[in-house]
Short mmCIF file of C-alpha atoms in Angstrom, two decimals:
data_model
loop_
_atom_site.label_atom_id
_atom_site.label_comp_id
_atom_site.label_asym_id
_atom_site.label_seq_id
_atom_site.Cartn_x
_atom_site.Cartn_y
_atom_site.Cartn_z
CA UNK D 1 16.16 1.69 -10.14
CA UNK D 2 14.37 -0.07 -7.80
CA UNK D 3 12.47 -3.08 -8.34
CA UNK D 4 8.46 -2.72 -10.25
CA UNK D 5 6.28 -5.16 -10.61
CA UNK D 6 5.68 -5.64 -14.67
CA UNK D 7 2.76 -7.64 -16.24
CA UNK D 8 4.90 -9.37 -19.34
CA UNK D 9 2.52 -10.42 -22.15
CA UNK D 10 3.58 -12.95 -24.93
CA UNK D 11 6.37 -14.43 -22.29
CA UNK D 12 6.63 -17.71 -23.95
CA UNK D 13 7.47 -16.41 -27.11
CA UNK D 14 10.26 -15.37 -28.90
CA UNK D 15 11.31 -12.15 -27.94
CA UNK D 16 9.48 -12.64 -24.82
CA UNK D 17 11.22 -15.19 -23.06
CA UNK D 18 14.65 -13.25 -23.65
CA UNK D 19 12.70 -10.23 -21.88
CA UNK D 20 11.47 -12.60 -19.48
CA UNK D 21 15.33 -13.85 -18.18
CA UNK D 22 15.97 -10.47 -18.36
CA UNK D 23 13.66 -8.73 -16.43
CA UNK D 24 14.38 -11.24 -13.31
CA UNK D 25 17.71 -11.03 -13.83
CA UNK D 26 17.46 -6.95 -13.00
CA UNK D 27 15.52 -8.04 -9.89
CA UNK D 28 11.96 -7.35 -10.92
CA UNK D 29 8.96 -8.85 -10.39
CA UNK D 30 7.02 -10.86 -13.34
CA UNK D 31 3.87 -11.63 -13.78
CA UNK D 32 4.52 -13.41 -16.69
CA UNK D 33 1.37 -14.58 -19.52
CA UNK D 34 0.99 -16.35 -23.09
CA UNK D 35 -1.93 -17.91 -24.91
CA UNK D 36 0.29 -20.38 -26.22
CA UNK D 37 -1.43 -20.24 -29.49
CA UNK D 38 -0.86 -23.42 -31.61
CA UNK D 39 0.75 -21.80 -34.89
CA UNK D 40 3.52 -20.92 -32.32
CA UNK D 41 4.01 -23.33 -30.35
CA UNK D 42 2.52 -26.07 -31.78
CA UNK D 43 -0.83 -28.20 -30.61
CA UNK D 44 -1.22 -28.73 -26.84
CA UNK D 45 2.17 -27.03 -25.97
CA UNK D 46 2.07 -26.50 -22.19
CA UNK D 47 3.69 -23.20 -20.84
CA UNK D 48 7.00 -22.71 -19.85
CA UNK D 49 7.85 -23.11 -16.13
CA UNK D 50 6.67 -19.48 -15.10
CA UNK D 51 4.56 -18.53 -17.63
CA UNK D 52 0.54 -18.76 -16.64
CA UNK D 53 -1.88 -19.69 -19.67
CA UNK D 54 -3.94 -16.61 -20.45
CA UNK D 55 -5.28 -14.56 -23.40
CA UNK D 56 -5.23 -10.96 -23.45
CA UNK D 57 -8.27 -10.67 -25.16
CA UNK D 58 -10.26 -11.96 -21.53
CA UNK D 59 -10.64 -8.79 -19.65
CA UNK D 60 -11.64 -10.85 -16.50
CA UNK D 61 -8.16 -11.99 -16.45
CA UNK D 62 -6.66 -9.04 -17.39
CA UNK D 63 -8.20 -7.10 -14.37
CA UNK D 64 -6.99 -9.79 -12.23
CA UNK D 65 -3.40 -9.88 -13.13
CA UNK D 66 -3.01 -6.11 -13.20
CA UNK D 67 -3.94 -5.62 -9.47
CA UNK D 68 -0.68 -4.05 -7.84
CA UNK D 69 1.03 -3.81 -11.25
CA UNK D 70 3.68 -1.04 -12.26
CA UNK D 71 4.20 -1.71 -15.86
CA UNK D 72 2.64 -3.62 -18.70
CA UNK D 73 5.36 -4.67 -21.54
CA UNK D 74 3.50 -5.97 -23.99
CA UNK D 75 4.90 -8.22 -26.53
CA UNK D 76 1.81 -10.73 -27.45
CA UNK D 77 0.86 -10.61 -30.96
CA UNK D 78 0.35 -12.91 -34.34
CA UNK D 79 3.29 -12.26 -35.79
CA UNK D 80 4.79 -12.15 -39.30
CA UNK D 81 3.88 -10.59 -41.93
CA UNK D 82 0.81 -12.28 -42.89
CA UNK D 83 0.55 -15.01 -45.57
CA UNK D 84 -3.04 -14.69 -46.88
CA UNK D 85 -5.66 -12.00 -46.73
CA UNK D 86 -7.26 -14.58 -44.91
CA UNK D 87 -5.14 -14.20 -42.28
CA UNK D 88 -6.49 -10.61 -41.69
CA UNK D 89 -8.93 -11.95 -38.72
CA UNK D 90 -6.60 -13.01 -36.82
CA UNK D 91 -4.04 -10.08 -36.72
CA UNK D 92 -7.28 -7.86 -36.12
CA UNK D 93 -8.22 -10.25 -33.24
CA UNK D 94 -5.39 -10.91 -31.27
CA UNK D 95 -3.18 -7.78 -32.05
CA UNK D 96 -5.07 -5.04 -31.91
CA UNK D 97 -8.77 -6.07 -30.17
CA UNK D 98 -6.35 -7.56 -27.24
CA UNK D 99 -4.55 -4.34 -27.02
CA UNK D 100 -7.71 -2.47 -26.70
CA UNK D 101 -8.94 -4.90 -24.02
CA UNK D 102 -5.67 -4.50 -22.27
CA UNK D 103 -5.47 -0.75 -22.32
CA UNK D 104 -9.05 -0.83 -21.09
CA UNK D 105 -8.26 -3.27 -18.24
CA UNK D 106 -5.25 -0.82 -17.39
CA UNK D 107 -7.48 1.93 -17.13
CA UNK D 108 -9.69 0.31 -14.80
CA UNK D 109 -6.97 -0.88 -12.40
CA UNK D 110 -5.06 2.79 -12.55
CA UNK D 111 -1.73 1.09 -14.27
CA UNK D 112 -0.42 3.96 -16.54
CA UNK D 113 2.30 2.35 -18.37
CA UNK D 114 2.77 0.43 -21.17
CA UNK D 115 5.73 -0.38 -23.06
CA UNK D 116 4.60 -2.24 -26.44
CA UNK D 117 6.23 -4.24 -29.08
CA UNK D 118 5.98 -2.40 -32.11
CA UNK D 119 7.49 -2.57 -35.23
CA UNK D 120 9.78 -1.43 -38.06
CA UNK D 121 6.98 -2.43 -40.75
CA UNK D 122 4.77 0.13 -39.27
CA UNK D 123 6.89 3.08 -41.80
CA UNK D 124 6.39 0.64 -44.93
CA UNK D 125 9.43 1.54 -47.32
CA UNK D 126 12.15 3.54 -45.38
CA UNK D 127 13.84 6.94 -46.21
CA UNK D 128 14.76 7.42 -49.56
CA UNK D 129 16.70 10.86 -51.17
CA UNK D 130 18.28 11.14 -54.37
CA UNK D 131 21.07 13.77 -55.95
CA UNK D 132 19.04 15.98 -57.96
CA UNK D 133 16.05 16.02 -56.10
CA UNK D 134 16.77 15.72 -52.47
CA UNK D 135 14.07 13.89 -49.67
CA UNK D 136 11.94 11.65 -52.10
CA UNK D 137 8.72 9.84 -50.57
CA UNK D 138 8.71 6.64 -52.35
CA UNK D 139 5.49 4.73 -53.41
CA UNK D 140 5.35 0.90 -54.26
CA UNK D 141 7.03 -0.23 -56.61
CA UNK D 142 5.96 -1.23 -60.28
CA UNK D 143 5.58 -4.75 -61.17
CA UNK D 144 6.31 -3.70 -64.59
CA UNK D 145 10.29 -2.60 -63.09
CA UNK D 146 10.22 -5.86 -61.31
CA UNK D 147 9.92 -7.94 -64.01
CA UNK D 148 12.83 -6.06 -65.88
CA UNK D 149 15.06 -6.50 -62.63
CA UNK D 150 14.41 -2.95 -61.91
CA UNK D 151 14.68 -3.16 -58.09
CA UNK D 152 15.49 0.51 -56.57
CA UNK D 153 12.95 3.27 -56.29
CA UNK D 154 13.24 5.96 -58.99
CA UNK D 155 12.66 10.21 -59.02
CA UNK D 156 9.36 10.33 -60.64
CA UNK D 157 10.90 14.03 -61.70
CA UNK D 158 14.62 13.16 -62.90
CA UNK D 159 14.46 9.24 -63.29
CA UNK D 160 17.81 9.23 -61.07
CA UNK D 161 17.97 5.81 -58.89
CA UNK D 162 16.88 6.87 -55.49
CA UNK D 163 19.59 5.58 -52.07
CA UNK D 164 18.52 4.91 -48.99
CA UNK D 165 18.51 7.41 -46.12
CA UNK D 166 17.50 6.19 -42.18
CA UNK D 167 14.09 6.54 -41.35
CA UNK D 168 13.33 8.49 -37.80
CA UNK D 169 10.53 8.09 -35.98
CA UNK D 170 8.52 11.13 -37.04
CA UNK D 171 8.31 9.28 -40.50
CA UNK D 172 4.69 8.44 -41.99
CA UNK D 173 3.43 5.54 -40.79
CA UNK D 174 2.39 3.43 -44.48
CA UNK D 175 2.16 -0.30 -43.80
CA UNK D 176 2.23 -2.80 -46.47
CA UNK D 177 1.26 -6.06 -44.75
CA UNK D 178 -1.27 -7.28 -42.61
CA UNK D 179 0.84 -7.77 -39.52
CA UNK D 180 1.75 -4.06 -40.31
CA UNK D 181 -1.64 -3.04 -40.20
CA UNK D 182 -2.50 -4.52 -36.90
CA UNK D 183 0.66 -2.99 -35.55
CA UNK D 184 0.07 0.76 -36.71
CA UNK D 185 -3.21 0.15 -34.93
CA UNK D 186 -2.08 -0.92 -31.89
CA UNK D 187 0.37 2.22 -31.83
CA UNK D 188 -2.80 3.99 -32.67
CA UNK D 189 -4.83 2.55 -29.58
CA UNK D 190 -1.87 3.49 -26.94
CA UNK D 191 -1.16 6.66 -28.54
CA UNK D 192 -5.32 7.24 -27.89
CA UNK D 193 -5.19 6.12 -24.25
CA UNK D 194 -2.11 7.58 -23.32
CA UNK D 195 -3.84 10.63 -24.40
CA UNK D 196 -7.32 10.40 -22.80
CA UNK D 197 -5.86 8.80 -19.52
CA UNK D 198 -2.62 10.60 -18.73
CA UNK D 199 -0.86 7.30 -19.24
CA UNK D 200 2.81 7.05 -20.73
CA UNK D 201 3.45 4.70 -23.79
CA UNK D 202 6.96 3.64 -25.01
CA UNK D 203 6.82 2.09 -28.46
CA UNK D 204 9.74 0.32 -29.21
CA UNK D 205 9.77 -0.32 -33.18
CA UNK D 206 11.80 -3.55 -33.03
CA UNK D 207 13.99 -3.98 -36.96
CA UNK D 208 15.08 -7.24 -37.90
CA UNK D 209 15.26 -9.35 -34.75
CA UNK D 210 16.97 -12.74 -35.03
CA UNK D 211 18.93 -14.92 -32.29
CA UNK D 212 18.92 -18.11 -29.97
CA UNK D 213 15.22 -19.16 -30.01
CA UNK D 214 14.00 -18.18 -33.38
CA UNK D 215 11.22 -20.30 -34.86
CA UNK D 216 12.15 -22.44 -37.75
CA UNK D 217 11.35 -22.07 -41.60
CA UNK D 218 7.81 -21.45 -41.78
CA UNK D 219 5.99 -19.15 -43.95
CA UNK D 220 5.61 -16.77 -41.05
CA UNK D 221 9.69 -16.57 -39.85
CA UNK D 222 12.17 -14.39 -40.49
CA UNK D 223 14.86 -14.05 -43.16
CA UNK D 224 17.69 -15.53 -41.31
CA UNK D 225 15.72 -18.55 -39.80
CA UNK D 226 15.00 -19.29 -43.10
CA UNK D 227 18.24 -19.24 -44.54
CA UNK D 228 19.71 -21.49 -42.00
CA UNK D 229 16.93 -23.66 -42.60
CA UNK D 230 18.12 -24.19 -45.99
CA UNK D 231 21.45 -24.54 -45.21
CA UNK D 232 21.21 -26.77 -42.33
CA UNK D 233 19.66 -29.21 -44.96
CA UNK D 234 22.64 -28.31 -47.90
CA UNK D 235 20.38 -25.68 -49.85
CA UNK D 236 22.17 -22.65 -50.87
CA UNK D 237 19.67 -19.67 -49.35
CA UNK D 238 17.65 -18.49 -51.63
CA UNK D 239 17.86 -14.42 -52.11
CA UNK D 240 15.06 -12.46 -54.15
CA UNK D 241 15.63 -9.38 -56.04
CA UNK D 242 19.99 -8.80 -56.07
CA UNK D 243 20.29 -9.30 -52.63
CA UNK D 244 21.19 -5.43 -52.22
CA UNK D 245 18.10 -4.70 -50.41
CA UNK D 246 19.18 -3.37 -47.00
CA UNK D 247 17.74 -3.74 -43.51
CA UNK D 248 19.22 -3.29 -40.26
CA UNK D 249 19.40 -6.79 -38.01
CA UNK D 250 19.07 -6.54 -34.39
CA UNK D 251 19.79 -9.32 -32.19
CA UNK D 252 17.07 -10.51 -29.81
CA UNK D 253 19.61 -10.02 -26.71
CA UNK D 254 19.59 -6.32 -27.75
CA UNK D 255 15.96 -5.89 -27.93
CA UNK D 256 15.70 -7.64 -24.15
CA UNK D 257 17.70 -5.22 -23.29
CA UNK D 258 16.20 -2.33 -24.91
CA UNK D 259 12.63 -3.59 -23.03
CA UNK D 260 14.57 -3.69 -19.33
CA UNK D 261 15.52 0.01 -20.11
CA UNK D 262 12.15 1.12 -20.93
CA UNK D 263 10.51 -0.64 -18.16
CA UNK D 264 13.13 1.32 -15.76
CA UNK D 265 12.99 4.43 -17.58
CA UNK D 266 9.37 6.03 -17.83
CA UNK D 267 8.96 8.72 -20.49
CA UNK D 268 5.99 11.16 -20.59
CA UNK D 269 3.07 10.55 -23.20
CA UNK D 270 3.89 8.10 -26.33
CA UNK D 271 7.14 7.88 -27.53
CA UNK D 272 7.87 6.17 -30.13
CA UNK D 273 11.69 4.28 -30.55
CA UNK D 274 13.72 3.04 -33.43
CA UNK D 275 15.23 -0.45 -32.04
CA UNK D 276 18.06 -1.24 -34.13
CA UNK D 277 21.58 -1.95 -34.34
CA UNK D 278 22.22 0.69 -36.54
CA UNK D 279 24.49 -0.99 -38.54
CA UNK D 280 22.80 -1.99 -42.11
CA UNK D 281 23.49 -5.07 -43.82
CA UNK D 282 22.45 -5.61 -47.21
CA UNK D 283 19.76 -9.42 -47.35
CA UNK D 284 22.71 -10.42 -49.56
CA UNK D 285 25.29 -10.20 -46.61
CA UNK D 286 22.79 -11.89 -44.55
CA UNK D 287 22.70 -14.63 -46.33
CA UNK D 288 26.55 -14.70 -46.98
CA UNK D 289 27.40 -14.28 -43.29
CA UNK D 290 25.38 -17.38 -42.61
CA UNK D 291 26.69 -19.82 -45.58
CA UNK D 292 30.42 -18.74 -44.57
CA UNK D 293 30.27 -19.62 -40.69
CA UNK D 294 28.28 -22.96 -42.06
CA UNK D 295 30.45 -23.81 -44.77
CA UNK D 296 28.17 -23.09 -47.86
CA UNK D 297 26.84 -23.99 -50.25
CA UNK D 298 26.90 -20.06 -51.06
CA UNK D 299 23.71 -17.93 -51.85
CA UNK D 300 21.81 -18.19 -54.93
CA UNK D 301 20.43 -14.13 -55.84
CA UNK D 302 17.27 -15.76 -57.58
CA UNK D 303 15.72 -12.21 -59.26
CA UNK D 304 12.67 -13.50 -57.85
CA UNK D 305 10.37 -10.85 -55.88
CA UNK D 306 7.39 -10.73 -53.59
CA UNK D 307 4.52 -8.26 -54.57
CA UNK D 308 4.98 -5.19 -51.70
CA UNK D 309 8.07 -6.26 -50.27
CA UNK D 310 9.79 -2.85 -49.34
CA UNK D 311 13.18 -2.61 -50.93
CA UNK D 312 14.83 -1.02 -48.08
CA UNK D 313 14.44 -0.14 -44.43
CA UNK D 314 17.42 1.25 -41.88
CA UNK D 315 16.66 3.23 -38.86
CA UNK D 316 18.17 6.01 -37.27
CA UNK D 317 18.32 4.32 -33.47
CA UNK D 318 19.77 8.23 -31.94
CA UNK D 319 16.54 8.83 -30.13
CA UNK D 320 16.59 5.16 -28.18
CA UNK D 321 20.26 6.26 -26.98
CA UNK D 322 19.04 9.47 -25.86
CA UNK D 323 15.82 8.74 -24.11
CA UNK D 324 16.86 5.43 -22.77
CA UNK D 325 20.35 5.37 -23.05
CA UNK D 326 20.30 2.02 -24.77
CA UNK D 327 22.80 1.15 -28.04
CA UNK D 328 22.94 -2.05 -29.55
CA UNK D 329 26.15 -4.03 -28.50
CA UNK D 330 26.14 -7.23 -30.95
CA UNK D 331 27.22 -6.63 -34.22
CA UNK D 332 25.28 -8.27 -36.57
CA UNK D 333 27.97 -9.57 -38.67
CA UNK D 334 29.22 -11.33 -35.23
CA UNK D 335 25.85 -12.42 -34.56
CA UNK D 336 24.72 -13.80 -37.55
CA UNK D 337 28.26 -15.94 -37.23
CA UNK D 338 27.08 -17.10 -34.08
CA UNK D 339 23.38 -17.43 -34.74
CA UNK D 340 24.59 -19.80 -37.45
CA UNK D 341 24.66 -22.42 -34.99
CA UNK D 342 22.18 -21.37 -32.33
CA UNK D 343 19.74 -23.19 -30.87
CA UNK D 344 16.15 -22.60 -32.95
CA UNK D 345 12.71 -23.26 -31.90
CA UNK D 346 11.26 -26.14 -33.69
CA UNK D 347 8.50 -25.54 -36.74
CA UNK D 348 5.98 -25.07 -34.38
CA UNK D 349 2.02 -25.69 -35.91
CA UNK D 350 0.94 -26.28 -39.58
CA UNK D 351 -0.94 -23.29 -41.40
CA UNK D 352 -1.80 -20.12 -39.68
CA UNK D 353 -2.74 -18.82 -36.65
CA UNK D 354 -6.27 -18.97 -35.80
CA UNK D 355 -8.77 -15.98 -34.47
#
């Protein structure tokens, strides 16, 4: 394909400096944008070389930035899956009022595409089916079960332990967290202006993304950051419930890639994409994989469990390889090896992110 001109939110993060490298790699050109916001960076972080200091939610800039643009890939957001219900504000503010400010700045300047950052946390539990009684959709789980160690979802008809099945796209969306809130709503908004404008909309629903870059242990990073926290330090990870809840881990040079192909590929309307390696691991395994390629001290399975955790999540990724062609190439046994010893971001600013 030849080259577009893309407007990359959230470049200085995460996930979006690995698009970032990517995107000029494949010969494209960047406009490239972060807020820089403190709880992610940390106070008074300057942006990267390439990266211009803006916030989505000032439509001024917006407007000005989108002149001559091809493609928006938006990956700005508060991440995580939110610590407090005080946190709320802030999810609503910068995930789902700066989408709607984008999307309205897009309109205004004629850009009709948007590939966005969504999320596996937007389908809440995952697919669930059970011998005796087939599909099953699952509810949360009792805290009276929990306490008893009671982990897996049961048939409210036959009582029968419930497995997991992948979830597709076409699932119901049910979040269970704040950050999953904002990001059903932001699916919501581009599935609207797609819609009323004409526009095209690839979601990609990222699963468990981990890899060189993460941010460190902080109440708002993922699983495997915070394992290798603790054992960088010589804490066995900690593992709530048995460890047997399963997820699918997708490494962060996967989902670059994943972005690259949608930002080459249009699709009509909103499409929504499972990005995953399809290849579950069980939290457990996670865990494992890490202490073995550090050298222990091996997992402690505490019992311990969060209120609404879901208990598991896979995804079926076949509709990613068929409308974009992409399949995940790392393994995540072979990248959480390597990601033992990967560079991390440093804890980046105290408490949470602000509106």
């Amino acid at each position: 394909m030849s080259a577009v001109r893309v407007l990359l939110t959230g470049a200085a993060g995460f996930i979006g400096s690995h698009i970032h490298r990517d995107l000029i790699a494949a010969g494209h050109d960047v406009i490239a944008v972060d807020v820089m916001l403190p709880a992610a960076h940390g106070p008074d972080a300057p942006p990267p070389d390439g990266v211009r200091r803006v916030d989505v939610r000032d439509g001024d800039s917006m407007r000005s930035l989108l002149r001559g643009v091809d493609v928006v890939c938006h990956q700005a957001a508060v991440v995580g899956a939110g610590v407090s219900a005080q946190d709320a504000p802030a999810y609503a503010s910068h995930n789902d009022l700066g989408t709607a400010i984008l999307l309205a700045a897009m309109d205004r300047l004629g850009c009709r595409r948007l590939v966005l950052a969504s999320s596996m946390v937007v389908y809440g539990e995952g697919g669930y089916q059970g011998a005796g009684c087939g599909p099953v959709e699952v509810g949360i789980r009792h805290r009276e079960d929990l306490d008893n160690g009671m982990f897996e979802h049961r048939c409210q008809e036959t009582g029968e332990v419930l497995s997991w099945a992948p979830v597709s796209e076409d699932a119901a969306l049910r979040p269970r967290s704040l950050y999953a809130a904002s990001k059903v709503s932001q699916e919501h908004y581009a599935l609207a202006w797609a819609a009323s404008t004409g526009s095209t909309v690839t979601a990609l629903r990222y699963h468990n993304v981990y890899g060189d870059g993460m941010p460190r242990d902080t109440p708002y990073s993922g699983v495997a950051a915070i394992f290798r926290s603790e054992l960088e330090v010589g804490r066995p990870p900690q593992v709530y419930e048995d460890g047997r809840q399963t997820r699918d881990f997708v490494h962060v040079a996967d989902i670059a890639a994943a972005n690259v192909a949608a930002v080459e590929q249009p699709l009509s309307g909103f499409v929504p994409l499972n990005i995953a390696s399809g290849r579950p691991i069980t939290i457990g395994e996670v865990a494992s994989a890490l202490a073995a390629a550090r050298g222990g001290p091996a997992p402690v399975v505490t019992g311990h469990y969060r209120a609404g955790d879901v208990r598991h999540i896979v995804a079926d990724p076949d509709r990613a390889r068929r409308a974009l062609g992409f399949t995940a190439r790392v393994d995540p046994i072979d990248g959480l090896t390597r990601f033992a010893f990967a560079p991390l971001r440093p804890t980046a600013g105290v408490g949470a992110p602000t509106i």
